[in-house]
Amino acid sequence: QVQLVESGGGSVQAGGSLRLSCAASGYIDSTYCMGWFRQAPGKEREGVAAIDSDGSTIYADSVKGRFTISQDNAKNTLYLQMNSLKPEDTAMYYCASLRAQVLSARYVDYWGRGVEVTVSS
């Protein structure tokens, strides 16, 4: 069993920054990928970014150049640095462990409970 706990959400004005963290516990296969998803009110959950065990990353087009995913394997912690935030980034953000480096919920084995991010204009 894997537990994922997000932190770092909050409210920020447009143009601001936030850093989300996800602490992982339990057994995580070293070949697993980790990722961030988000779900805005009334919209489907969408993939934001994912990082492979070798450190390679992928991003949704909507966040490229603004968000950076990283991980600290020693601390079993995943991060999402979010810069130049826009009101359309407002959503619940979820940490996830993935069977493959694909920004699709179909490849998620475990979800965190989520953390709220609100960006005001």
PDB file of N, CA, C and O in Angstrom, residues 36-114:
ATOM      1  N   TRP A  36       1.599  14.786 -11.131  1.00  0.00           N
ATOM      2  CA  TRP A  36       0.609  15.711 -10.593  1.00  0.00           C
ATOM      3  C   TRP A  36      -0.546  15.827 -11.570  1.00  0.00           C
ATOM      4  O   TRP A  36      -0.332  15.961 -12.781  1.00  0.00           O
ATOM      5  N   PHE A  37      -1.745  15.795 -11.019  1.00  0.00           N
ATOM      6  CA  PHE A  37      -2.962  16.006 -11.786  1.00  0.00           C
ATOM      7  C   PHE A  37      -3.733  17.145 -11.121  1.00  0.00           C
ATOM      8  O   PHE A  37      -3.456  17.510  -9.985  1.00  0.00           O
ATOM      9  N   ARG A  38      -4.706  17.686 -11.832  1.00  0.00           N
ATOM     10  CA  ARG A  38      -5.543  18.716 -11.240  1.00  0.00           C
ATOM     11  C   ARG A  38      -6.963  18.588 -11.771  1.00  0.00           C
ATOM     12  O   ARG A  38      -7.196  18.073 -12.855  1.00  0.00           O
ATOM     13  N   GLN A  39      -7.886  19.077 -10.956  1.00  0.00           N
ATOM     14  CA  GLN A  39      -9.282  19.068 -11.346  1.00  0.00           C
ATOM     15  C   GLN A  39      -9.933  20.373 -10.906  1.00  0.00           C
ATOM     16  O   GLN A  39     -10.015  20.668  -9.717  1.00  0.00           O
ATOM     17  N   ALA A  40     -10.366  21.125 -11.898  1.00  0.00           N
ATOM     18  CA  ALA A  40     -11.074  22.374 -11.631  1.00  0.00           C
ATOM     19  C   ALA A  40     -12.559  22.085 -11.473  1.00  0.00           C
ATOM     20  O   ALA A  40     -13.056  21.083 -11.990  1.00  0.00           O
ATOM     21  N   PRO A  41     -13.284  22.951 -10.777  1.00  0.00           N
ATOM     22  CA  PRO A  41     -14.720  22.730 -10.592  1.00  0.00           C
ATOM     23  C   PRO A  41     -15.445  22.560 -11.918  1.00  0.00           C
ATOM     24  O   PRO A  41     -15.266  23.363 -12.843  1.00  0.00           O
ATOM     25  N   GLY A  42     -16.212  21.502 -12.041  1.00  0.00           N
ATOM     26  CA  GLY A  42     -16.983  21.264 -13.246  1.00  0.00           C
ATOM     27  C   GLY A  42     -16.198  20.710 -14.415  1.00  0.00           C
ATOM     28  O   GLY A  42     -16.746  20.562 -15.516  1.00  0.00           O
ATOM     29  N   LYS A  43     -14.915  20.394 -14.197  1.00  0.00           N
ATOM     30  CA  LYS A  43     -14.089  19.886 -15.287  1.00  0.00           C
ATOM     31  C   LYS A  43     -13.517  18.523 -14.929  1.00  0.00           C
ATOM     32  O   LYS A  43     -13.509  18.116 -13.772  1.00  0.00           O
ATOM     33  N   GLU A  44     -13.056  17.825 -15.948  1.00  0.00           N
ATOM     34  CA  GLU A  44     -12.441  16.520 -15.732  1.00  0.00           C
ATOM     35  C   GLU A  44     -11.032  16.684 -15.155  1.00  0.00           C
ATOM     36  O   GLU A  44     -10.377  17.712 -15.345  1.00  0.00           O
ATOM     37  N   ARG A  45     -10.586  15.643 -14.464  1.00  0.00           N
ATOM     38  CA  ARG A  45      -9.223  15.647 -13.937  1.00  0.00           C
ATOM     39  C   ARG A  45      -8.244  15.547 -15.106  1.00  0.00           C
ATOM     40  O   ARG A  45      -8.442  14.745 -16.027  1.00  0.00           O
ATOM     41  N   GLU A  46      -7.191  16.347 -15.061  1.00  0.00           N
ATOM     42  CA  GLU A  46      -6.218  16.361 -16.150  1.00  0.00           C
ATOM     43  C   GLU A  46      -4.798  16.237 -15.606  1.00  0.00           C
ATOM     44  O   GLU A  46      -4.495  16.688 -14.507  1.00  0.00           O
ATOM     45  N   GLY A  47      -3.945  15.619 -16.414  1.00  0.00           N
ATOM     46  CA  GLY A  47      -2.557  15.484 -16.033  1.00  0.00           C
ATOM     47  C   GLY A  47      -1.817  16.796 -16.208  1.00  0.00           C
ATOM     48  O   GLY A  47      -2.047  17.526 -17.181  1.00  0.00           O
ATOM     49  N   VAL A  48      -0.936  17.100 -15.275  1.00  0.00           N
ATOM     50  CA  VAL A  48      -0.170  18.345 -15.294  1.00  0.00           C
ATOM     51  C   VAL A  48       1.293  18.069 -15.623  1.00  0.00           C
ATOM     52  O   VAL A  48       1.864  18.699 -16.513  1.00  0.00           O
ATOM     53  N   ALA A  49       1.896  17.142 -14.902  1.00  0.00           N
ATOM     54  CA  ALA A  49       3.314  16.837 -15.096  1.00  0.00           C
ATOM     55  C   ALA A  49       3.616  15.466 -14.519  1.00  0.00           C
ATOM     56  O   ALA A  49       2.924  15.002 -13.617  1.00  0.00           O
ATOM     57  N   ALA A  50       4.657  14.843 -15.059  1.00  0.00           N
ATOM     58  CA  ALA A  50       5.087  13.545 -14.543  1.00  0.00           C
ATOM     59  C   ALA A  50       6.595  13.439 -14.645  1.00  0.00           C
ATOM     60  O   ALA A  50       7.213  14.035 -15.543  1.00  0.00           O
ATOM     61  N   ILE A  51       7.168  12.670 -13.729  1.00  0.00           N
ATOM     62  CA  ILE A  51       8.616  12.475 -13.707  1.00  0.00           C
ATOM     63  C   ILE A  51       8.909  10.987 -13.584  1.00  0.00           C
ATOM     64  O   ILE A  51       8.283  10.274 -12.798  1.00  0.00           O
ATOM     65  N   ASP A  52       9.843  10.517 -14.400  1.00  0.00           N
ATOM     66  CA  ASP A  52      10.203   9.111 -14.410  1.00  0.00           C
ATOM     67  C   ASP A  52      11.292   8.866 -13.369  1.00  0.00           C
ATOM     68  O   ASP A  52      11.883   9.806 -12.825  1.00  0.00           O
ATOM     69  N   SER A  53      11.580   7.609 -13.126  1.00  0.00           N
ATOM     70  CA  SER A  53      12.592   7.258 -12.134  1.00  0.00           C
ATOM     71  C   SER A  53      13.985   7.733 -12.545  1.00  0.00           C
ATOM     72  O   SER A  53      14.860   7.901 -11.696  1.00  0.00           O
ATOM     73  N   ASP A  54      14.186   7.978 -13.851  1.00  0.00           N
ATOM     74  CA  ASP A  54      15.493   8.468 -14.307  1.00  0.00           C
ATOM     75  C   ASP A  54      15.558   9.986 -14.356  1.00  0.00           C
ATOM     76  O   ASP A  54      16.549  10.557 -14.806  1.00  0.00           O
ATOM     77  N   GLY A  55      14.476  10.627 -13.914  1.00  0.00           N
ATOM     78  CA  GLY A  55      14.458  12.075 -13.857  1.00  0.00           C
ATOM     79  C   GLY A  55      13.882  12.771 -15.079  1.00  0.00           C
ATOM     80  O   GLY A  55      13.754  14.004 -15.080  1.00  0.00           O
ATOM     81  N   SER A  56      13.521  12.029 -16.104  1.00  0.00           N
ATOM     82  CA  SER A  56      12.927  12.664 -17.281  1.00  0.00           C
ATOM     83  C   SER A  56      11.522  13.162 -16.946  1.00  0.00           C
ATOM     84  O   SER A  56      10.814  12.546 -16.136  1.00  0.00           O
ATOM     85  N   THR A  57      11.130  14.259 -17.560  1.00  0.00           N
ATOM     86  CA  THR A  57       9.863  14.913 -17.227  1.00  0.00           C
ATOM     87  C   THR A  57       9.014  15.166 -18.463  1.00  0.00           C
ATOM     88  O   THR A  57       9.534  15.316 -19.580  1.00  0.00           O
ATOM     89  N   ILE A  58       7.711  15.208 -18.241  1.00  0.00           N
ATOM     90  CA  ILE A  58       6.775  15.625 -19.279  1.00  0.00           C
ATOM     91  C   ILE A  58       5.777  16.582 -18.646  1.00  0.00           C
ATOM     92  O   ILE A  58       5.520  16.507 -17.437  1.00  0.00           O
ATOM     93  N   TYR A  59       5.220  17.476 -19.470  1.00  0.00           N
ATOM     94  CA  TYR A  59       4.299  18.495 -18.971  1.00  0.00           C
ATOM     95  C   TYR A  59       3.123  18.649 -19.922  1.00  0.00           C
ATOM     96  O   TYR A  59       3.243  18.474 -21.140  1.00  0.00           O
ATOM     97  N   ALA A  60       2.008  19.044 -19.364  1.00  0.00           N
ATOM     98  CA  ALA A  60       0.889  19.463 -20.189  1.00  0.00           C
ATOM     99  C   ALA A  60       1.262  20.779 -20.869  1.00  0.00           C
ATOM    100  O   ALA A  60       1.995  21.594 -20.293  1.00  0.00           O
ATOM    101  N   ASP A  61       0.764  20.981 -22.067  1.00  0.00           N
ATOM    102  CA  ASP A  61       1.090  22.197 -22.821  1.00  0.00           C
ATOM    103  C   ASP A  61       0.713  23.455 -22.031  1.00  0.00           C
ATOM    104  O   ASP A  61       1.404  24.473 -22.121  1.00  0.00           O
ATOM    105  N   SER A  62      -0.353  23.384 -21.266  1.00  0.00           N
ATOM    106  CA  SER A  62      -0.856  24.563 -20.561  1.00  0.00           C
ATOM    107  C   SER A  62       0.071  25.041 -19.448  1.00  0.00           C
ATOM    108  O   SER A  62      -0.067  26.176 -18.983  1.00  0.00           O
ATOM    109  N   VAL A  63       1.011  24.200 -19.022  1.00  0.00           N
ATOM    110  CA  VAL A  63       1.883  24.592 -17.913  1.00  0.00           C
ATOM    111  C   VAL A  63       3.364  24.624 -18.302  1.00  0.00           C
ATOM    112  O   VAL A  63       4.212  24.994 -17.481  1.00  0.00           O
ATOM    113  N   LYS A  64       3.682  24.247 -19.521  1.00  0.00           N
ATOM    114  CA  LYS A  64       5.081  24.228 -19.948  1.00  0.00           C
ATOM    115  C   LYS A  64       5.715  25.597 -19.789  1.00  0.00           C
ATOM    116  O   LYS A  64       5.124  26.612 -20.158  1.00  0.00           O
ATOM    117  N   GLY A  65       6.920  25.615 -19.239  1.00  0.00           N
ATOM    118  CA  GLY A  65       7.628  26.867 -19.053  1.00  0.00           C
ATOM    119  C   GLY A  65       7.259  27.593 -17.766  1.00  0.00           C
ATOM    120  O   GLY A  65       7.914  28.559 -17.389  1.00  0.00           O
ATOM    121  N   ARG A  66       6.192  27.137 -17.091  1.00  0.00           N
ATOM    122  CA  ARG A  66       5.764  27.782 -15.846  1.00  0.00           C
ATOM    123  C   ARG A  66       5.883  26.847 -14.643  1.00  0.00           C
ATOM    124  O   ARG A  66       6.176  27.284 -13.546  1.00  0.00           O
ATOM    125  N   PHE A  67       5.625  25.576 -14.857  1.00  0.00           N
ATOM    126  CA  PHE A  67       5.670  24.595 -13.762  1.00  0.00           C
ATOM    127  C   PHE A  67       6.889  23.701 -13.918  1.00  0.00           C
ATOM    128  O   PHE A  67       7.306  23.387 -15.035  1.00  0.00           O
ATOM    129  N   THR A  68       7.428  23.266 -12.776  1.00  0.00           N
ATOM    130  CA  THR A  68       8.555  22.342 -12.775  1.00  0.00           C
ATOM    131  C   THR A  68       8.300  21.230 -11.766  1.00  0.00           C
ATOM    132  O   THR A  68       8.048  21.508 -10.589  1.00  0.00           O
ATOM    133  N   ILE A  69       8.372  19.997 -12.245  1.00  0.00           N
ATOM    134  CA  ILE A  69       8.216  18.838 -11.365  1.00  0.00           C
ATOM    135  C   ILE A  69       9.602  18.320 -11.000  1.00  0.00           C
ATOM    136  O   ILE A  69      10.523  18.319 -11.827  1.00  0.00           O
ATOM    137  N   SER A  70       9.753  17.914  -9.741  1.00  0.00           N
ATOM    138  CA  SER A  70      11.031  17.365  -9.298  1.00  0.00           C
ATOM    139  C   SER A  70      10.774  16.393  -8.155  1.00  0.00           C
ATOM    140  O   SER A  70       9.664  16.338  -7.611  1.00  0.00           O
ATOM    141  N   GLN A  71      11.786  15.636  -7.797  1.00  0.00           N
ATOM    142  CA  GLN A  71      11.629  14.691  -6.694  1.00  0.00           C
ATOM    143  C   GLN A  71      12.919  14.570  -5.910  1.00  0.00           C
ATOM    144  O   GLN A  71      14.010  14.746  -6.458  1.00  0.00           O
ATOM    145  N   ASP A  72      12.772  14.308  -4.631  1.00  0.00           N
ATOM    146  CA  ASP A  72      13.897  14.060  -3.742  1.00  0.00           C
ATOM    147  C   ASP A  72      13.740  12.614  -3.280  1.00  0.00           C
ATOM    148  O   ASP A  72      12.934  12.333  -2.386  1.00  0.00           O
ATOM    149  N   ASN A  73      14.478  11.726  -3.898  1.00  0.00           N
ATOM    150  CA  ASN A  73      14.312  10.302  -3.599  1.00  0.00           C
ATOM    151  C   ASN A  73      14.697   9.971  -2.156  1.00  0.00           C
ATOM    152  O   ASN A  73      14.116   9.085  -1.537  1.00  0.00           O
ATOM    153  N   ALA A  74      15.670  10.701  -1.633  1.00  0.00           N
ATOM    154  CA  ALA A  74      16.103  10.436  -0.253  1.00  0.00           C
ATOM    155  C   ALA A  74      14.980  10.741   0.739  1.00  0.00           C
ATOM    156  O   ALA A  74      14.876  10.114   1.784  1.00  0.00           O
ATOM    157  N   LYS A  75      14.158  11.727   0.393  1.00  0.00           N
ATOM    158  CA  LYS A  75      13.058  12.123   1.279  1.00  0.00           C
ATOM    159  C   LYS A  75      11.719  11.541   0.844  1.00  0.00           C
ATOM    160  O   LYS A  75      10.697  11.813   1.475  1.00  0.00           O
ATOM    161  N   ASN A  76      11.730  10.764  -0.258  1.00  0.00           N
ATOM    162  CA  ASN A  76      10.472  10.233  -0.802  1.00  0.00           C
ATOM    163  C   ASN A  76       9.440  11.339  -0.974  1.00  0.00           C
ATOM    164  O   ASN A  76       8.268  11.198  -0.587  1.00  0.00           O
ATOM    165  N   THR A  77       9.885  12.426  -1.559  1.00  0.00           N
ATOM    166  CA  THR A  77       9.006  13.590  -1.720  1.00  0.00           C
ATOM    167  C   THR A  77       9.023  14.067  -3.161  1.00  0.00           C
ATOM    168  O   THR A  77      10.076  14.155  -3.794  1.00  0.00           O
ATOM    169  N   LEU A  78       7.834  14.365  -3.654  1.00  0.00           N
ATOM    170  CA  LEU A  78       7.636  14.902  -4.995  1.00  0.00           C
ATOM    171  C   LEU A  78       7.257  16.372  -4.863  1.00  0.00           C
ATOM    172  O   LEU A  78       6.552  16.747  -3.914  1.00  0.00           O
ATOM    173  N   TYR A  79       7.713  17.183  -5.799  1.00  0.00           N
ATOM    174  CA  TYR A  79       7.424  18.615  -5.750  1.00  0.00           C
ATOM    175  C   TYR A  79       6.823  19.090  -7.076  1.00  0.00           C
ATOM    176  O   TYR A  79       7.044  18.494  -8.127  1.00  0.00           O
ATOM    177  N   LEU A  80       6.085  20.184  -6.978  1.00  0.00           N
ATOM    178  CA  LEU A  80       5.632  20.899  -8.168  1.00  0.00           C
ATOM    179  C   LEU A  80       5.806  22.385  -7.899  1.00  0.00           C
ATOM    180  O   LEU A  80       5.072  22.964  -7.098  1.00  0.00           O
ATOM    181  N   GLN A  81       6.796  22.976  -8.544  1.00  0.00           N
ATOM    182  CA  GLN A  81       7.005  24.419  -8.439  1.00  0.00           C
ATOM    183  C   GLN A  81       6.145  25.087  -9.504  1.00  0.00           C
ATOM    184  O   GLN A  81       6.296  24.790 -10.695  1.00  0.00           O
ATOM    185  N   MET A  82       5.268  25.964  -9.071  1.00  0.00           N
ATOM    186  CA  MET A  82       4.341  26.629  -9.981  1.00  0.00           C
ATOM    187  C   MET A  82       4.626  28.116  -9.977  1.00  0.00           C
ATOM    188  O   MET A  82       4.462  28.778  -8.944  1.00  0.00           O
ATOM    189  N   ASN A  83       5.057  28.645 -11.107  1.00  0.00           N
ATOM    190  CA  ASN A  83       5.351  30.068 -11.257  1.00  0.00           C
ATOM    191  C   ASN A  83       4.397  30.694 -12.264  1.00  0.00           C
ATOM    192  O   ASN A  83       3.737  29.987 -13.034  1.00  0.00           O
ATOM    193  N   SER A  84       4.350  31.992 -12.260  1.00  0.00           N
ATOM    194  CA  SER A  84       3.492  32.743 -13.188  1.00  0.00           C
ATOM    195  C   SER A  84       2.078  32.178 -13.202  1.00  0.00           C
ATOM    196  O   SER A  84       1.496  31.927 -14.265  1.00  0.00           O
ATOM    197  N   LEU A  85       1.538  31.982 -12.044  1.00  0.00           N
ATOM    198  CA  LEU A  85       0.224  31.358 -11.936  1.00  0.00           C
ATOM    199  C   LEU A  85      -0.867  32.219 -12.546  1.00  0.00           C
ATOM    200  O   LEU A  85      -0.807  33.462 -12.500  1.00  0.00           O
ATOM    201  N   LYS A  86      -1.852  31.541 -13.134  1.00  0.00           N
ATOM    202  CA  LYS A  86      -2.972  32.204 -13.788  1.00  0.00           C
ATOM    203  C   LYS A  86      -4.277  31.762 -13.110  1.00  0.00           C
ATOM    204  O   LYS A  86      -4.331  30.679 -12.520  1.00  0.00           O
ATOM    205  N   PRO A  87      -5.319  32.559 -13.215  1.00  0.00           N
ATOM    206  CA  PRO A  87      -6.600  32.146 -12.630  1.00  0.00           C
ATOM    207  C   PRO A  87      -7.064  30.783 -13.126  1.00  0.00           C
ATOM    208  O   PRO A  87      -7.679  30.023 -12.365  1.00  0.00           O
ATOM    209  N   GLU A  88      -6.740  30.439 -14.357  1.00  0.00           N
ATOM    210  CA  GLU A  88      -7.154  29.145 -14.907  1.00  0.00           C
ATOM    211  C   GLU A  88      -6.378  27.976 -14.306  1.00  0.00           C
ATOM    212  O   GLU A  88      -6.685  26.808 -14.584  1.00  0.00           O
ATOM    213  N   ASP A  89      -5.373  28.252 -13.489  1.00  0.00           N
ATOM    214  CA  ASP A  89      -4.666  27.187 -12.766  1.00  0.00           C
ATOM    215  C   ASP A  89      -5.406  26.795 -11.482  1.00  0.00           C
ATOM    216  O   ASP A  89      -5.001  25.842 -10.808  1.00  0.00           O
ATOM    217  N   THR A  90      -6.440  27.533 -11.144  1.00  0.00           N
ATOM    218  CA  THR A  90      -7.227  27.228  -9.950  1.00  0.00           C
ATOM    219  C   THR A  90      -7.828  25.830 -10.057  1.00  0.00           C
ATOM    220  O   THR A  90      -8.514  25.512 -11.040  1.00  0.00           O
ATOM    221  N   ALA A  91      -7.536  24.987  -9.065  1.00  0.00           N
ATOM    222  CA  ALA A  91      -8.000  23.605  -9.101  1.00  0.00           C
ATOM    223  C   ALA A  91      -7.572  22.890  -7.829  1.00  0.00           C
ATOM    224  O   ALA A  91      -6.787  23.427  -7.036  1.00  0.00           O
ATOM    225  N   MET A  92      -8.094  21.682  -7.666  1.00  0.00           N
ATOM    226  CA  MET A  92      -7.556  20.766  -6.665  1.00  0.00           C
ATOM    227  C   MET A  92      -6.422  20.006  -7.336  1.00  0.00           C
ATOM    228  O   MET A  92      -6.617  19.474  -8.442  1.00  0.00           O
ATOM    229  N   TYR A  93      -5.280  19.962  -6.704  1.00  0.00           N
ATOM    230  CA  TYR A  93      -4.107  19.310  -7.273  1.00  0.00           C
ATOM    231  C   TYR A  93      -3.856  17.997  -6.520  1.00  0.00           C
ATOM    232  O   TYR A  93      -3.838  17.964  -5.289  1.00  0.00           O
ATOM    233  N   TYR A  94      -3.633  16.944  -7.317  1.00  0.00           N
ATOM    234  CA  TYR A  94      -3.458  15.607  -6.762  1.00  0.00           C
ATOM    235  C   TYR A  94      -2.096  15.039  -7.147  1.00  0.00           C
ATOM    236  O   TYR A  94      -1.674  15.129  -8.301  1.00  0.00           O
ATOM    237  N   CYS A  95      -1.463  14.424  -6.174  1.00  0.00           N
ATOM    238  CA  CYS A  95      -0.252  13.663  -6.408  1.00  0.00           C
ATOM    239  C   CYS A  95      -0.654  12.237  -6.775  1.00  0.00           C
ATOM    240  O   CYS A  95      -1.677  11.728  -6.291  1.00  0.00           O
ATOM    241  N   ALA A  96       0.136  11.585  -7.625  1.00  0.00           N
ATOM    242  CA  ALA A  96      -0.227  10.244  -8.063  1.00  0.00           C
ATOM    243  C   ALA A  96       1.014   9.431  -8.386  1.00  0.00           C
ATOM    244  O   ALA A  96       2.032   9.988  -8.819  1.00  0.00           O
ATOM    245  N   SER A  97       0.917   8.132  -8.189  1.00  0.00           N
ATOM    246  CA  SER A  97       1.958   7.220  -8.675  1.00  0.00           C
ATOM    247  C   SER A  97       1.419   6.557  -9.938  1.00  0.00           C
ATOM    248  O   SER A  97       0.261   6.149  -9.987  1.00  0.00           O
ATOM    249  N   LEU A  98       2.261   6.474 -10.945  1.00  0.00           N
ATOM    250  CA  LEU A  98       1.856   6.043 -12.278  1.00  0.00           C
ATOM    251  C   LEU A  98       2.606   4.800 -12.717  1.00  0.00           C
ATOM    252  O   LEU A  98       3.784   4.637 -12.419  1.00  0.00           O
ATOM    253  N   ARG A  99       1.935   3.973 -13.494  1.00  0.00           N
ATOM    254  CA  ARG A  99       2.590   2.783 -14.044  1.00  0.00           C
ATOM    255  C   ARG A  99       3.455   3.138 -15.255  1.00  0.00           C
ATOM    256  O   ARG A  99       4.317   2.347 -15.651  1.00  0.00           O
ATOM    257  N   ALA A 100       3.207   4.280 -15.847  1.00  0.00           N
ATOM    258  CA  ALA A 100       3.986   4.723 -17.001  1.00  0.00           C
ATOM    259  C   ALA A 100       3.973   6.247 -17.023  1.00  0.00           C
ATOM    260  O   ALA A 100       3.091   6.881 -16.418  1.00  0.00           O
ATOM    261  N   GLN A 101       4.910   6.825 -17.720  1.00  0.00           N
ATOM    262  CA  GLN A 101       5.016   8.280 -17.785  1.00  0.00           C
ATOM    263  C   GLN A 101       4.034   8.809 -18.829  1.00  0.00           C
ATOM    264  O   GLN A 101       4.411   9.253 -19.912  1.00  0.00           O
ATOM    265  N   VAL A 102       2.785   8.761 -18.435  1.00  0.00           N
ATOM    266  CA  VAL A 102       1.699   9.201 -19.300  1.00  0.00           C
ATOM    267  C   VAL A 102       0.753  10.043 -18.457  1.00  0.00           C
ATOM    268  O   VAL A 102       0.393   9.654 -17.350  1.00  0.00           O
ATOM    269  N   LEU A 103       0.347  11.190 -18.978  1.00  0.00           N
ATOM    270  CA  LEU A 103      -0.528  12.080 -18.220  1.00  0.00           C
ATOM    271  C   LEU A 103      -1.993  11.669 -18.387  1.00  0.00           C
ATOM    272  O   LEU A 103      -2.827  12.431 -18.899  1.00  0.00           O
ATOM    273  N   SER A 104      -2.267  10.467 -17.935  1.00  0.00           N
ATOM    274  CA  SER A 104      -3.619   9.926 -18.015  1.00  0.00           C
ATOM    275  C   SER A 104      -3.956   9.235 -16.709  1.00  0.00           C
ATOM    276  O   SER A 104      -3.167   8.434 -16.186  1.00  0.00           O
ATOM    277  N   ALA A 105      -5.163   9.484 -16.230  1.00  0.00           N
ATOM    278  CA  ALA A 105      -5.608   8.873 -14.977  1.00  0.00           C
ATOM    279  C   ALA A 105      -5.691   7.354 -15.087  1.00  0.00           C
ATOM    280  O   ALA A 105      -5.677   6.657 -14.068  1.00  0.00           O
ATOM    281  N   ARG A 106      -5.759   6.839 -16.315  1.00  0.00           N
ATOM    282  CA  ARG A 106      -5.845   5.385 -16.484  1.00  0.00           C
ATOM    283  C   ARG A 106      -4.580   4.681 -16.027  1.00  0.00           C
ATOM    284  O   ARG A 106      -4.587   3.474 -15.778  1.00  0.00           O
ATOM    285  N   TYR A 107      -3.485   5.424 -15.926  1.00  0.00           N
ATOM    286  CA  TYR A 107      -2.207   4.824 -15.552  1.00  0.00           C
ATOM    287  C   TYR A 107      -1.870   5.044 -14.079  1.00  0.00           C
ATOM    288  O   TYR A 107      -0.791   4.686 -13.642  1.00  0.00           O
ATOM    289  N   VAL A 108      -2.812   5.626 -13.344  1.00  0.00           N
ATOM    290  CA  VAL A 108      -2.577   5.907 -11.927  1.00  0.00           C
ATOM    291  C   VAL A 108      -2.960   4.712 -11.077  1.00  0.00           C
ATOM    292  O   VAL A 108      -4.047   4.156 -11.211  1.00  0.00           O
ATOM    293  N   ASP A 109      -2.056   4.342 -10.182  1.00  0.00           N
ATOM    294  CA  ASP A 109      -2.351   3.286  -9.219  1.00  0.00           C
ATOM    295  C   ASP A 109      -2.774   3.847  -7.860  1.00  0.00           C
ATOM    296  O   ASP A 109      -3.614   3.267  -7.184  1.00  0.00           O
ATOM    297  N   TYR A 110      -2.162   4.940  -7.453  1.00  0.00           N
ATOM    298  CA  TYR A 110      -2.479   5.535  -6.161  1.00  0.00           C
ATOM    299  C   TYR A 110      -2.632   7.049  -6.304  1.00  0.00           C
ATOM    300  O   TYR A 110      -1.878   7.696  -7.032  1.00  0.00           O
ATOM    301  N   TRP A 111      -3.605   7.573  -5.567  1.00  0.00           N
ATOM    302  CA  TRP A 111      -3.863   9.002  -5.539  1.00  0.00           C
ATOM    303  C   TRP A 111      -3.661   9.551  -4.125  1.00  0.00           C
ATOM    304  O   TRP A 111      -3.956   8.866  -3.134  1.00  0.00           O
ATOM    305  N   GLY A 112      -3.209  10.806  -4.057  1.00  0.00           N
ATOM    306  CA  GLY A 112      -3.292  11.522  -2.806  1.00  0.00           C
ATOM    307  C   GLY A 112      -4.685  12.109  -2.665  1.00  0.00           C
ATOM    308  O   GLY A 112      -5.523  11.984  -3.568  1.00  0.00           O
ATOM    309  N   ARG A 113      -4.954  12.756  -1.537  1.00  0.00           N
ATOM    310  CA  ARG A 113      -6.288  13.323  -1.310  1.00  0.00           C
ATOM    311  C   ARG A 113      -6.470  14.685  -1.949  1.00  0.00           C
ATOM    312  O   ARG A 113      -7.588  15.173  -2.064  1.00  0.00           O
ATOM    313  N   GLY A 114      -5.383  15.286  -2.324  1.00  0.00           N
ATOM    314  CA  GLY A 114      -5.486  16.563  -3.015  1.00  0.00           C
ATOM    315  C   GLY A 114      -5.229  17.766  -2.134  1.00  0.00           C
ATOM    316  O   GLY A 114      -5.388  17.711  -0.919  1.00  0.00           O
TER     317      GLY A 114
END
